[in-house]
mmCIF file of N, CA and C in Angstrom:
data_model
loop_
_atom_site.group_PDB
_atom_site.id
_atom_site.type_symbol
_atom_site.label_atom_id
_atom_site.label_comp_id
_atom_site.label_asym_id
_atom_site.label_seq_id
_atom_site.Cartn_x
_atom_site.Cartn_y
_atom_site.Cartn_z
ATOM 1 N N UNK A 15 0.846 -1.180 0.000
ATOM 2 C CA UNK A 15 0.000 0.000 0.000
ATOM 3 C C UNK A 15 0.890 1.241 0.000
ATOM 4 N N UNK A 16 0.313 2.639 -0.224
ATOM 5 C CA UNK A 16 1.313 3.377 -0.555
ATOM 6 C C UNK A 16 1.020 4.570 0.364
ATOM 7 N N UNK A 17 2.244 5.059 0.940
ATOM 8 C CA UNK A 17 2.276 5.713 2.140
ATOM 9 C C UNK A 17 1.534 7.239 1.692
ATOM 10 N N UNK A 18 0.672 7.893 2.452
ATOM 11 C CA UNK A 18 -0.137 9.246 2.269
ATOM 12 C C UNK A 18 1.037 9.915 2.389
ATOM 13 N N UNK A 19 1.623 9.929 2.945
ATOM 14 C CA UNK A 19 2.933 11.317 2.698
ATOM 15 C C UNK A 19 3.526 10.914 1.342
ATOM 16 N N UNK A 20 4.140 10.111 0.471
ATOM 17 C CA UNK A 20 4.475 9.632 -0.655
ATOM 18 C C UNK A 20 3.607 10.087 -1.961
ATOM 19 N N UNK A 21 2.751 9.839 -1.828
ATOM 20 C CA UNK A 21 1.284 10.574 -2.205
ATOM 21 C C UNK A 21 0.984 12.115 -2.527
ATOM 22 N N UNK A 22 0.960 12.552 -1.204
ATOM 23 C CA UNK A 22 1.483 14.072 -0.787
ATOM 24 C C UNK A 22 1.889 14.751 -1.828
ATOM 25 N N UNK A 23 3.704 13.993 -1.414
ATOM 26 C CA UNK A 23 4.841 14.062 -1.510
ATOM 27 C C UNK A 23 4.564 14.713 -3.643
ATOM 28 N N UNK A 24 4.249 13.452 -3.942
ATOM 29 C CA UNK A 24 4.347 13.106 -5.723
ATOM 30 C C UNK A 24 3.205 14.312 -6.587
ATOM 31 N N UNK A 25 2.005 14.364 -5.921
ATOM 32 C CA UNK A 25 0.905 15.429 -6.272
ATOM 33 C C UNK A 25 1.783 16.757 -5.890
ATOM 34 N N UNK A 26 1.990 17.299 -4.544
ATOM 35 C CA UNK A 26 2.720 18.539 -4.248
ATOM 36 C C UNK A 26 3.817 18.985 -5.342
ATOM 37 N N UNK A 27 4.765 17.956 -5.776
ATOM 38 C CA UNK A 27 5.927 18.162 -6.828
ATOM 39 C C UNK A 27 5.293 18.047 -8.347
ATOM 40 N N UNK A 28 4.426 17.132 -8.370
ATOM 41 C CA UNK A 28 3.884 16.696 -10.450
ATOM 42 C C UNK A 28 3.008 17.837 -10.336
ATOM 43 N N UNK A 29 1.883 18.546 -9.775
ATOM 44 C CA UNK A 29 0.908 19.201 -10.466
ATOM 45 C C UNK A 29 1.537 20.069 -10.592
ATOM 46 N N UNK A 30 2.433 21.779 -9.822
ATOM 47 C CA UNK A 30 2.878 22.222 -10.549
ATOM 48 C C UNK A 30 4.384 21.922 -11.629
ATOM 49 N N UNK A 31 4.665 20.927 -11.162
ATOM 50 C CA UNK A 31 5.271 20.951 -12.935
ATOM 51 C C UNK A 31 4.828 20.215 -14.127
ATOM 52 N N UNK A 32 3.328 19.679 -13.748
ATOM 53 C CA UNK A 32 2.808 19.395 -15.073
ATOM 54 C C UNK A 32 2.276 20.661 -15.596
ATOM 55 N N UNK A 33 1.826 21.650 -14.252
ATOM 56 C CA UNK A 33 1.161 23.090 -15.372
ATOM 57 C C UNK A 33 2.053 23.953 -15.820
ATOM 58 N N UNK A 34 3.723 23.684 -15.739
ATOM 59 C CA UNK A 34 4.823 24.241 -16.099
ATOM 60 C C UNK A 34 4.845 23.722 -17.547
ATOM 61 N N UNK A 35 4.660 22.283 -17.884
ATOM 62 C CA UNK A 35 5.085 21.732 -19.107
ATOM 63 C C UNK A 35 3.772 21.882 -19.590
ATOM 64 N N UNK A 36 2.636 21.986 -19.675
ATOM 65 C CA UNK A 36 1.773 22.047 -20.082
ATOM 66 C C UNK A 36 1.686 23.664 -20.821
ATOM 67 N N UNK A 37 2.324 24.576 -20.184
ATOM 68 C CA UNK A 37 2.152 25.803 -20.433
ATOM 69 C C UNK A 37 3.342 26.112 -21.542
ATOM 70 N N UNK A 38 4.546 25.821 -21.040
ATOM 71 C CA UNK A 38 5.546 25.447 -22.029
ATOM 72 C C UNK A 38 5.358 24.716 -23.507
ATOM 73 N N UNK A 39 4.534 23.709 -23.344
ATOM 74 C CA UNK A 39 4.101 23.331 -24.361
ATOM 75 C C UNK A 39 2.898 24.103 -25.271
ATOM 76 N N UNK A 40 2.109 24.818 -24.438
ATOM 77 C CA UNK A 40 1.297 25.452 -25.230
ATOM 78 C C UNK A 40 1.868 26.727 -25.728
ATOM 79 N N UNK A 41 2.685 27.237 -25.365
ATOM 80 C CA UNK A 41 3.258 28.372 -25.684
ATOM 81 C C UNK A 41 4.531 27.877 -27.166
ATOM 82 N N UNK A 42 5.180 27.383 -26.702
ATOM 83 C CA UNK A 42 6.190 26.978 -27.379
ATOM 84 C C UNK A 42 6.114 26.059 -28.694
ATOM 85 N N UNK A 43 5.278 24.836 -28.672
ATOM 86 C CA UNK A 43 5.255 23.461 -29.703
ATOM 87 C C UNK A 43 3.850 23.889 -30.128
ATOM 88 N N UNK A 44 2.774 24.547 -29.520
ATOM 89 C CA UNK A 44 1.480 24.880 -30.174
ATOM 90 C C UNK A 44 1.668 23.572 -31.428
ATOM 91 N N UNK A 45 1.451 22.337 -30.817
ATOM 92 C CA UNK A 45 0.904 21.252 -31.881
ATOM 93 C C UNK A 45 0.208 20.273 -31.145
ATOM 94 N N UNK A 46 -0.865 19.873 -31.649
ATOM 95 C CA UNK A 46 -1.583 18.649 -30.964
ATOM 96 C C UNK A 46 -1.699 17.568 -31.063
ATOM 97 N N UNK A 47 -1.698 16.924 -29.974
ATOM 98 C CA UNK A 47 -1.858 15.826 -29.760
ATOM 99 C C UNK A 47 -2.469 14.699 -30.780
ATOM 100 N N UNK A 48 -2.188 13.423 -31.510
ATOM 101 C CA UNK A 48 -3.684 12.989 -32.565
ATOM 102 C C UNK A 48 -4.117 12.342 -31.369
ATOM 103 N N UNK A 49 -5.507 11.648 -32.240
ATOM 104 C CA UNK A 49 -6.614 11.299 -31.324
ATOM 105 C C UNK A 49 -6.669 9.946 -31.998
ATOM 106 N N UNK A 50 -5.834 8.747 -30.778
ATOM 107 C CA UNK A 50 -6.401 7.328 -31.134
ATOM 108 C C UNK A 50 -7.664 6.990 -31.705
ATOM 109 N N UNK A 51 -8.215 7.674 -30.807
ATOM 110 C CA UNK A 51 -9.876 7.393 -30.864
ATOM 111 C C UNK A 51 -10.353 7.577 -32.306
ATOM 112 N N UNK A 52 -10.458 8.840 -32.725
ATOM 113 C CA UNK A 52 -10.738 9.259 -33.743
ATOM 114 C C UNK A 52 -9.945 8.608 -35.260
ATOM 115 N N UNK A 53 -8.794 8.544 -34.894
ATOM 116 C CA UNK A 53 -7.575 7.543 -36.068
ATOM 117 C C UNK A 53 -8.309 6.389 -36.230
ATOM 118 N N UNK A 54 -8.521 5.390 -34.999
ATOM 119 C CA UNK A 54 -9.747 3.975 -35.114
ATOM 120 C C UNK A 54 -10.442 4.115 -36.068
ATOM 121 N N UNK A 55 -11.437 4.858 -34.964
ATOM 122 C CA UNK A 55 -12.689 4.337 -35.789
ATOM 123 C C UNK A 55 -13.283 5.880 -37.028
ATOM 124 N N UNK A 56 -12.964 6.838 -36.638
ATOM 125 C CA UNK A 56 -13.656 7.957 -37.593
ATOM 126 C C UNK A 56 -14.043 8.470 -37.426
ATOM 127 N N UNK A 57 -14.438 8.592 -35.433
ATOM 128 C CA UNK A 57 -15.557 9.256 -34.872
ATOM 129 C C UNK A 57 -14.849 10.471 -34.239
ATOM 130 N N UNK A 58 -15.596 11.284 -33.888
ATOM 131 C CA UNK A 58 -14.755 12.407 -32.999
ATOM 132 C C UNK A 58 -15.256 12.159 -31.607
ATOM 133 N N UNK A 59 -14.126 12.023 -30.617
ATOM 134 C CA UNK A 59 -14.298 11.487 -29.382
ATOM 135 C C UNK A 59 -14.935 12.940 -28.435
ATOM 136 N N UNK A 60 -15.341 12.432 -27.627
ATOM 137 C CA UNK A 60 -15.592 14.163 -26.676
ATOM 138 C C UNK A 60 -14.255 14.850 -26.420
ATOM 139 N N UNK A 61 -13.189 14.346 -26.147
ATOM 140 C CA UNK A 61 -12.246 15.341 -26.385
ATOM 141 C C UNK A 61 -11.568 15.541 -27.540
ATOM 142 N N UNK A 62 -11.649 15.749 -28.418
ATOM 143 C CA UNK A 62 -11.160 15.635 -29.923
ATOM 144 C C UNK A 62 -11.303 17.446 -29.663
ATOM 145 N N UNK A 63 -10.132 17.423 -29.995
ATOM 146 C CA UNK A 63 -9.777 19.358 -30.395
ATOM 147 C C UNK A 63 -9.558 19.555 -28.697
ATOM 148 N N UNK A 64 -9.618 18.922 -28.056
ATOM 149 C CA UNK A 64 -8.978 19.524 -26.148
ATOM 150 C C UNK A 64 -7.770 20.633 -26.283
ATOM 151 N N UNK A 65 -6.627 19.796 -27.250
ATOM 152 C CA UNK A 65 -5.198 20.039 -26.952
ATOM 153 C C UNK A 65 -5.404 21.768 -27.710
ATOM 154 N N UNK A 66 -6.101 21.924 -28.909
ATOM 155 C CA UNK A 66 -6.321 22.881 -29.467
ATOM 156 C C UNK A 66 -7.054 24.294 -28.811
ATOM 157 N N UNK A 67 -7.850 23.381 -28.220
ATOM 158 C CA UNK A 67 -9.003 24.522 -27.173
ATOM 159 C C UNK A 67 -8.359 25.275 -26.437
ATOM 160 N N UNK A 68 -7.384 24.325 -25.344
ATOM 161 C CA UNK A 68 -6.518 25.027 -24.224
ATOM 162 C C UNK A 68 -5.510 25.544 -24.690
ATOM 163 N N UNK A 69 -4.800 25.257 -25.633
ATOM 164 C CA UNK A 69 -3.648 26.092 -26.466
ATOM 165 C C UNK A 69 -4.341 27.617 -26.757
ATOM 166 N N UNK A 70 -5.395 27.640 -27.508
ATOM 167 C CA UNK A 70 -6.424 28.697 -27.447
ATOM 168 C C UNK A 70 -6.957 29.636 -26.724
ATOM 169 N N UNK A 71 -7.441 28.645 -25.740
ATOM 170 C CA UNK A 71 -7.377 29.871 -24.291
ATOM 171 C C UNK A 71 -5.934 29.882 -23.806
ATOM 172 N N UNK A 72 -5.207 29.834 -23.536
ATOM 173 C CA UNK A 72 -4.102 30.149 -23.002
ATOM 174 C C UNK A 72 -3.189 31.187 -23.578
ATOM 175 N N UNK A 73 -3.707 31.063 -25.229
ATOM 176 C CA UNK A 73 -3.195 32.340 -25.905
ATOM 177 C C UNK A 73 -4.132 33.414 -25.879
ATOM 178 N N UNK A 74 -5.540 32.944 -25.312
ATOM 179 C CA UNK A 74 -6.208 34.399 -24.995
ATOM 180 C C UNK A 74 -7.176 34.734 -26.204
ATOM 181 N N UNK A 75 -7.510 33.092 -27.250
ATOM 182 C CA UNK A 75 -8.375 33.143 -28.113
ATOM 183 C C UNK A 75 -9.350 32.244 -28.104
ATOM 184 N N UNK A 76 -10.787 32.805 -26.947
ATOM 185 C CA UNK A 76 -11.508 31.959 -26.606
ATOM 186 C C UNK A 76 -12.889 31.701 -27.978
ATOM 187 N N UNK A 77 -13.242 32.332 -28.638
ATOM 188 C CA UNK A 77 -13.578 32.115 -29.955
ATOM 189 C C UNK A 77 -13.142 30.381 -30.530
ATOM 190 N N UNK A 78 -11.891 30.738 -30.786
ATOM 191 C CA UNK A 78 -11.361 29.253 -31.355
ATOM 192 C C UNK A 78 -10.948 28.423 -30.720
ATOM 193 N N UNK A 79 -11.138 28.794 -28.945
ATOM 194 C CA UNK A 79 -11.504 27.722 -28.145
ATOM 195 C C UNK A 79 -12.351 26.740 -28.167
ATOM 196 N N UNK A 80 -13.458 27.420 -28.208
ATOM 197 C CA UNK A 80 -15.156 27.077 -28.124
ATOM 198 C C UNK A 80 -15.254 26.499 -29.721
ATOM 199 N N UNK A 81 -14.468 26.540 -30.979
ATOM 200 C CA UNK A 81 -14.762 26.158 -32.340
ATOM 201 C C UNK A 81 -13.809 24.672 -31.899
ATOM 202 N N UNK A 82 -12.459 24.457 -31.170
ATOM 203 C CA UNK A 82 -12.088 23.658 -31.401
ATOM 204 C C UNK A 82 -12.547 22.708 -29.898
ATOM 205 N N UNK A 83 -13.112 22.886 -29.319
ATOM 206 C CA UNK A 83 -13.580 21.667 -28.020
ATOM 207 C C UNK A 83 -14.965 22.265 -27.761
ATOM 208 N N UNK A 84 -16.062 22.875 -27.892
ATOM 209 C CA UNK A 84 -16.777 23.703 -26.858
ATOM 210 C C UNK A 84 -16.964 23.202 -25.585
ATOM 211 N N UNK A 85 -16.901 21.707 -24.937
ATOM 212 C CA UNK A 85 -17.375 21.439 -23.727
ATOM 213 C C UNK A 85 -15.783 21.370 -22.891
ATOM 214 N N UNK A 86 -14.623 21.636 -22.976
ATOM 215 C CA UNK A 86 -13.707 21.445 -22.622
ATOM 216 C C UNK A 86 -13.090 23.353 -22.614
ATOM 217 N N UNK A 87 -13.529 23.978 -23.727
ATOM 218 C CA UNK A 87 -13.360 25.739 -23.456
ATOM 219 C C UNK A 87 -14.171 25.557 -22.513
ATOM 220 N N UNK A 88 -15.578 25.728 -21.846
ATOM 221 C CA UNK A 88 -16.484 25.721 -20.755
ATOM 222 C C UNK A 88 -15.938 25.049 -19.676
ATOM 223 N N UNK A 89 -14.817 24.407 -19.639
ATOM 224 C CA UNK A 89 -15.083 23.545 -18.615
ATOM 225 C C UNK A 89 -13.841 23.865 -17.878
ATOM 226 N N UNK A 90 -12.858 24.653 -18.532
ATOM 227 C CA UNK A 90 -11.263 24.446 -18.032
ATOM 228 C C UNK A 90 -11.250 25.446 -17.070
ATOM 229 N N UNK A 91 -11.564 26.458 -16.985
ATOM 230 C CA UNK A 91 -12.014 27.613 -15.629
ATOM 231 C C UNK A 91 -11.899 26.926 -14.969
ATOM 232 N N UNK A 92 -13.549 26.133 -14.314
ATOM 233 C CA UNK A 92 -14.189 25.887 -13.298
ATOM 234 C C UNK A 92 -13.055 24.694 -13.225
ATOM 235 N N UNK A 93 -12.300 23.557 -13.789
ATOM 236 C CA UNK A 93 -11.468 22.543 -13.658
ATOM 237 C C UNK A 93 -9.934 22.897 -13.236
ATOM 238 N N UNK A 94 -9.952 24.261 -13.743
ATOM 239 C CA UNK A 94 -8.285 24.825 -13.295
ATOM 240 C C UNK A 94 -8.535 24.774 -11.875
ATOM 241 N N UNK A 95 -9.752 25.959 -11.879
ATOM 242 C CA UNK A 95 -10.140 26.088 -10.182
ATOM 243 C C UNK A 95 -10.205 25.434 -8.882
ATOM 244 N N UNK A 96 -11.009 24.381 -9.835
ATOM 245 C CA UNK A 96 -10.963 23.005 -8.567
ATOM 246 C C UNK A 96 -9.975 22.581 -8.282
ATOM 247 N N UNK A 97 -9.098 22.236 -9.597
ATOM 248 C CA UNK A 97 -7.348 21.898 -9.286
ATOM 249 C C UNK A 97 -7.147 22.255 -8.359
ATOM 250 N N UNK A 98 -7.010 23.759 -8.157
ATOM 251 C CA UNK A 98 -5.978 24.918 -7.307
ATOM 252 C C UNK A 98 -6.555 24.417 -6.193
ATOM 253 N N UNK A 99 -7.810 24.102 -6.038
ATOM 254 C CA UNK A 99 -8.383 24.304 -4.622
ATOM 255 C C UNK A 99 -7.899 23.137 -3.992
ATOM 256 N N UNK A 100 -8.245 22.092 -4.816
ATOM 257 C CA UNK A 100 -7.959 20.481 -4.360
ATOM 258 C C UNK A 100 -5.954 21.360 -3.712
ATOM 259 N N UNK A 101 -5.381 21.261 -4.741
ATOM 260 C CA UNK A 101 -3.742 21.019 -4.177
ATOM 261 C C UNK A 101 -3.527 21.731 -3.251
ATOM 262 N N UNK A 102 -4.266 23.270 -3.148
ATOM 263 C CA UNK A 102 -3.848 23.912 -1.722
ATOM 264 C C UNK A 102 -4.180 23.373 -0.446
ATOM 265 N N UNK A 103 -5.549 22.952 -0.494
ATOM 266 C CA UNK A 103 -6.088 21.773 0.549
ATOM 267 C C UNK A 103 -4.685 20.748 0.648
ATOM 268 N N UNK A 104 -4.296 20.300 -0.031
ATOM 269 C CA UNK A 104 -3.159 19.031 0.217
ATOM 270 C C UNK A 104 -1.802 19.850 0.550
ATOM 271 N N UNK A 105 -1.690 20.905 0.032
ATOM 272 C CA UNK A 105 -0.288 21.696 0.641
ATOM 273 C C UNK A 105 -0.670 21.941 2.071
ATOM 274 N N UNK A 106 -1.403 22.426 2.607
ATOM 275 C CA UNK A 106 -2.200 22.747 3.579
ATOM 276 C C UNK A 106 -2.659 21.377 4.711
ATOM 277 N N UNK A 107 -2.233 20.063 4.319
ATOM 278 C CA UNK A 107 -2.303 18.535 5.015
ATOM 279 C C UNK A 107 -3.753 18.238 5.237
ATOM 280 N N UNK A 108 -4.771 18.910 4.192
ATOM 281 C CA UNK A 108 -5.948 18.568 4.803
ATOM 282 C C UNK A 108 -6.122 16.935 3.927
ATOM 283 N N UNK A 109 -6.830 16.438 4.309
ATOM 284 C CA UNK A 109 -7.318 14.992 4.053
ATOM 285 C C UNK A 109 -8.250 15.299 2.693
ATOM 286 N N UNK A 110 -7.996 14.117 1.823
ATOM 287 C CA UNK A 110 -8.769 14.505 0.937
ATOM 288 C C UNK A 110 -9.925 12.991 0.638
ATOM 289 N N UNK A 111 -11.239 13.230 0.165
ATOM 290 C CA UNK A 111 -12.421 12.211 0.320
ATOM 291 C C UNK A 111 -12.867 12.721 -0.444
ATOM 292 N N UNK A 112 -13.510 11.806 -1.034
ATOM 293 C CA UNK A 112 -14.675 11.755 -2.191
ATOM 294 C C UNK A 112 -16.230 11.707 -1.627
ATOM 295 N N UNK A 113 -16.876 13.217 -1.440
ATOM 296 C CA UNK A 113 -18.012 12.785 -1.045
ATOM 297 C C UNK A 113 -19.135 12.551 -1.750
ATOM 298 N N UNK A 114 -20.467 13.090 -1.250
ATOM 299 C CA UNK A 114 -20.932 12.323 -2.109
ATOM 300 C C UNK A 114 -21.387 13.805 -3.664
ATOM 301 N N UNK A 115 -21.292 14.807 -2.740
ATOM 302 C CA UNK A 115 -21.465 15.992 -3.586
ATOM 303 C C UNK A 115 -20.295 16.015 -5.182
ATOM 304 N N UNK A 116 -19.069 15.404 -4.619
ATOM 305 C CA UNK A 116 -17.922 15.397 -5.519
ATOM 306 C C UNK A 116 -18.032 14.176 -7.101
ATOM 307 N N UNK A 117 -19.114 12.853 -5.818
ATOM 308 C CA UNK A 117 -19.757 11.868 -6.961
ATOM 309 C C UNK A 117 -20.555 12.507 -8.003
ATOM 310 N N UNK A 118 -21.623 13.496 -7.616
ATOM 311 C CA UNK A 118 -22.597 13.822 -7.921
ATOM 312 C C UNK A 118 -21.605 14.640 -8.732
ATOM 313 N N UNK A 119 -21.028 15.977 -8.942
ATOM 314 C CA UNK A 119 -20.182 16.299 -10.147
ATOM 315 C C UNK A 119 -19.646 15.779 -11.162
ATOM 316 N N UNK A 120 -18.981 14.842 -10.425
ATOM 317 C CA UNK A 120 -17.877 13.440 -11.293
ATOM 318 C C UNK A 120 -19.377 13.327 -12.607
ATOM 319 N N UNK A 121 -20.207 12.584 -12.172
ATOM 320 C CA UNK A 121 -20.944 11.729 -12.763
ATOM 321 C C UNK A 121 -21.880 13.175 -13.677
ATOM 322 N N UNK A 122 -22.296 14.118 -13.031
ATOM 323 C CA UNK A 122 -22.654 15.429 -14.515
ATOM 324 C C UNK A 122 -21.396 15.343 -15.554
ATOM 325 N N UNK A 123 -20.149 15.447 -14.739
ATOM 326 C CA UNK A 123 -19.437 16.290 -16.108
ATOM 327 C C UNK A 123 -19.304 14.656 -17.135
ATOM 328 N N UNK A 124 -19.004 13.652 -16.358
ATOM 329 C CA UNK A 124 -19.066 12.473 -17.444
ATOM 330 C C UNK A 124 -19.751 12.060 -18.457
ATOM 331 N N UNK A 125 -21.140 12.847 -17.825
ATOM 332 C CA UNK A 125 -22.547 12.367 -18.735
ATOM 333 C C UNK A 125 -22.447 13.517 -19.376
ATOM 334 N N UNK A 126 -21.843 14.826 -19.498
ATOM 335 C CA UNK A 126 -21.948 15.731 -20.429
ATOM 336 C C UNK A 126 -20.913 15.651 -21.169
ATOM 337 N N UNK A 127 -19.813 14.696 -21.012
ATOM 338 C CA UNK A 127 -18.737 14.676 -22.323
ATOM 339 C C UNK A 127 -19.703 13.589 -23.136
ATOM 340 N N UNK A 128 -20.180 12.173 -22.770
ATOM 341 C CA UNK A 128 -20.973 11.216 -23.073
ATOM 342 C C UNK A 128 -21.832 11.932 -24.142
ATOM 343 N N UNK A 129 -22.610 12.708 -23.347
ATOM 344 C CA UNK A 129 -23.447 12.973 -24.857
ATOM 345 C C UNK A 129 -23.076 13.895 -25.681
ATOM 346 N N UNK A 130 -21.979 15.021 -24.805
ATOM 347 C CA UNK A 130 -21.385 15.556 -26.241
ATOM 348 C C UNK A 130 -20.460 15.172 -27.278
ATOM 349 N N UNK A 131 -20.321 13.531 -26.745
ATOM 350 C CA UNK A 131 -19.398 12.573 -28.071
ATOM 351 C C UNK A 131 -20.312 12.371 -28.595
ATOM 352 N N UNK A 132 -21.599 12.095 -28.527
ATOM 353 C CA UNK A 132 -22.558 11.314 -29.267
ATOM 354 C C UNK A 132 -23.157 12.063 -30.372
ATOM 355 N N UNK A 133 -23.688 13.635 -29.381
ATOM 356 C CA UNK A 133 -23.863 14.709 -30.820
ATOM 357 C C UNK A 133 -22.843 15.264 -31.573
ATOM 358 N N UNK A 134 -21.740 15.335 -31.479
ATOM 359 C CA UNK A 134 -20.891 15.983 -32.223
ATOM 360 C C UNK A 134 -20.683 15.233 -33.513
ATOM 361 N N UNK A 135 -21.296 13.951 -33.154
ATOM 362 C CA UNK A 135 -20.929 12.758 -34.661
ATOM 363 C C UNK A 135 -22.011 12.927 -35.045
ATOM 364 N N UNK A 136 -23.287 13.785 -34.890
ATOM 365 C CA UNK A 136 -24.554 13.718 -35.880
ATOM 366 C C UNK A 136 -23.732 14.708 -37.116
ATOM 367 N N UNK A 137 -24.093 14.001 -38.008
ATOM 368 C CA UNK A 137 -23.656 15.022 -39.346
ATOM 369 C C UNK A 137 -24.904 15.888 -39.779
ATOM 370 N N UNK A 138 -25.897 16.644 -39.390
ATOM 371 C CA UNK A 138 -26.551 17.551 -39.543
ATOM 372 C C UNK A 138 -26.657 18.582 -39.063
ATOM 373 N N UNK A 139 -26.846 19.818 -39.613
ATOM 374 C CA UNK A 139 -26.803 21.365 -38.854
ATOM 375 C C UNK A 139 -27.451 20.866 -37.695
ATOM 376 N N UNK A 140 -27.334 21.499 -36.884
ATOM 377 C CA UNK A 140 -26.533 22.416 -36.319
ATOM 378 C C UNK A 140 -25.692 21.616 -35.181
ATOM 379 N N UNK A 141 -25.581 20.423 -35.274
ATOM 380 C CA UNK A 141 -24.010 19.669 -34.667
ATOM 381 C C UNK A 141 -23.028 19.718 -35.796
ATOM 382 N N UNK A 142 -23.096 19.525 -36.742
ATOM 383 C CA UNK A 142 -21.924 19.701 -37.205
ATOM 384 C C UNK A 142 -20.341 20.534 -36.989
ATOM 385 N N UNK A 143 -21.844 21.552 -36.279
ATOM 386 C CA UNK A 143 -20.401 22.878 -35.913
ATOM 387 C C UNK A 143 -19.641 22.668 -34.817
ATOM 388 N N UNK A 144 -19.653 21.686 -34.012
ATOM 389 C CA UNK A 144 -19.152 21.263 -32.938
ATOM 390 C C UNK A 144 -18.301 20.093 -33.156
ATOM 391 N N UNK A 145 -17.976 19.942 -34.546
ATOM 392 C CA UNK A 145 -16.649 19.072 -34.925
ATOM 393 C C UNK A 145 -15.566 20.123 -35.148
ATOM 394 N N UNK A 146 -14.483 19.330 -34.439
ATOM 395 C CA UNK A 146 -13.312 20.063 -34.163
ATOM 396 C C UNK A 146 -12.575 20.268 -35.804
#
C-alpha cells in the first residue's frame, strides 16, 4: 500500500510541474496531440480538439476555443479552479475524500462529455459545428 505522505509528496511536486510543461508546451510546440480514438474508428471522441481549445485559451483566443472543443473551453475555468483548490487543501495537510457531492459532479461532467461525443458525430446542422 502506498504511504499518504508519498502521495502528498508526488501530487505537491507533479501538479505544478505538469502546469509548467503544459504551459511550455502550449506556448512553445502549439501542436496537438492525434486522437487514437478518432484515427480507429472515424468518430470524434468528446475530447477531440482539447489540446487545441486550451492552447487557445491560453493564448487568450476563446472564440477558437469554443470552435475547437466547446465542452472542454467551458469547462477548463471551473477545472483549473478546482485543481488549485484540491492542491492547496493538500499543501495545507488537509485529508482529501470523495463525497458524495464530488460523486454527484464526477458523474454530470461524465454524462456531459458522453453525450457531447454522441452529438458531435450527428452530421446535420446544427451539430456539425461542434466538430473540431
Amino acid at each position: 500500500m502506498l504511504d499518504s505522505k508519498l502521495i502528498r509528496n508526488v501530487i505537491l511536486i507533479g501538479f505544478p510541474l505538469l502546469i509548467v510543461l503544459v504551459i511550455l508546451w502550449a506556448v512553445f510546440v502549439k501542436l496537438p496531440l492525434p486522437c487514437a480514438f478518432y484515427m480507429t474508428t472515424g468518430l470524434y471522441c468528446p475530447t477531440c480538439g482539447a489540446t487545441r481549445a486550451v492552447i487557445s485559451l491560453l493564448s487568450g483566443d476563446v472564440l477558437n476555443a469554443l470552435k475547437c472543443n466547446l465542452i472542454v473551453a467551458l469547462l477548463f475555468l471551473p477545472a483549473t479552479i478546482g485543481a488549485a483548490i484540491l492542491y492547496l487543501r493538500i499543501l495545507n495537510g488537509h485529508s482529501i475524500s470523495i463525497g458524495k457531492r464530488s460523486l454527484r459532479i464526477a458523474i454530470i461532467i461524465l454524462t456531459m462529455f458522453i453525450v457531447f461525443g454522441i452529438i458531435r458525430n450527428i452530421p446535420i446542422e446544427p451539430f456539425t459545428f461542434l466538430v473540431p
